[in-house]
């Protein structure tokens, strides 16, 4: 399902060292404009330099639309606010992966497929016992996901002629098993027996049950908690060419299988500048609380550090206004905490931090607003999910986006091995001196 940008027929003229090159002007379906520089190096000998890819469109994609200036986020055209209010996570996952919302029949089929693939090979269960006690669950998650390719080697090569059916099964398997792997890694970390998936429970309820029930104490599945989890996962489900998704596409461009590509995405997501920020936010709030310093004092030290310290959960590469996902999560914080009868001092601290930062010229002038990670941890804590698992929760949510983007790339005839250029700044040619050459064999 590849839709292409439109060639407007216009050109942008680039004059360089006496030569003029006409760059085709393309537009996307929401009117964003791009200059096609595919012939730049061939025609001029020059490449572009764009640290962090601030201006580089690495692909065309019909999955997610994001306008960072206006705070708009849509999956396959549907506003994320509408999906968060009216849909369940598995339906949104289906939408992202297949391009349309499932009808009643497709919903039933998808649900039954997710049930069918929810178990892990029993041998994989033993892997969990070999990790050291302090192993971070993101490391375990990534290793377990790449290990899936050893149990399901039929998809070990991402071949262009791979039957569609094999890809779809791998995608479903991954969607279902990641939830089981995540819950098992938590159970392992607290030394409790694993709880197997149940076919009578829907995706989010099933996950909560695997996390929190035990042979001695069944878990009371509250619909409000299930709903909150659905919303959180929906809000994380895709975010166009972010760091982890770009990692999935880049690794996938070498034609490696879906499991290995997603494992790379999990590693990228782990970083504190990306998905790992949700854990860092809680660390930061806990530190402020434990130190007894005022929020104002903390904000001042961040400013004085000149970029060495960060206000985690603030700022975004693309949003230069309030992250629409943070708005929804902030609203649901209060209601979830009320339902669970939780009074979390970190929520008040977070509100205060936001209020102070939003009145401070340092943050205002740099367009630093709360992002998706700022309030999500407060809800996860209230549900009982420990902070080491927050980024795993993010990965669960982001998985359909990674799958959809990997599939889209694979189906795009223009998709190439991703291999950026560089501007070499090292020493010019030189030769070994006699003292560099050892006489030993
Ligand atoms: N706290 C304090 N200052 C900040 C913050 C922050 N959270 N974010 C950016 N700044 C400052 C920078 O120091 C820089 O200041 P300067 O102009 O004086 O040098 C300016 O704002 C611009 O920042 P950049 O780092 O150039 O912006 P960039 O787009 O590269 O960074 C990023 C985006 C990485 C998200 C950054 O805002 C950040 O590190 N935030 C904190 C970590 C975080 O919350 N990450 C989650 C992002 S959402 C996601 O990935 C799911």
Coordinates of C-alpha atoms in Angstrom, one line a residue, residues 11 14 24 66 98-99 101 124 181 191-192 210 258 278 298 323 325 377 410:
X11 CA 11.9 23.1 -9.4
X14 CA 20.8 25.3 -6.8
X24 CA 12.3 18.6 -8.3
X66 CA 2.7 14.7 12.6
X98 CA -3.0 -3.0 7.7
X99 CA -3.9 0.5 6.8
X101 CA -9.7 -0.1 10.9
X124 CA 12.6 -19.7 25.6
X181 CA 8.0 -11.7 27.2
X191 CA 11.2 -13.9 41.6
X192 CA 7.6 -14.9 41.1
X210 CA 0.3 -11.9 33.6
X258 CA 11.5 -8.5 11.3
X278 CA 9.9 8.0 31.0
X298 CA 16.0 22.3 40.5
X323 CA 2.8 17.3 22.7
X325 CA -0.1 12.9 23.7
X377 CA 5.3 7.2 34.5
X410 CA 9.8 -3.6 2.5

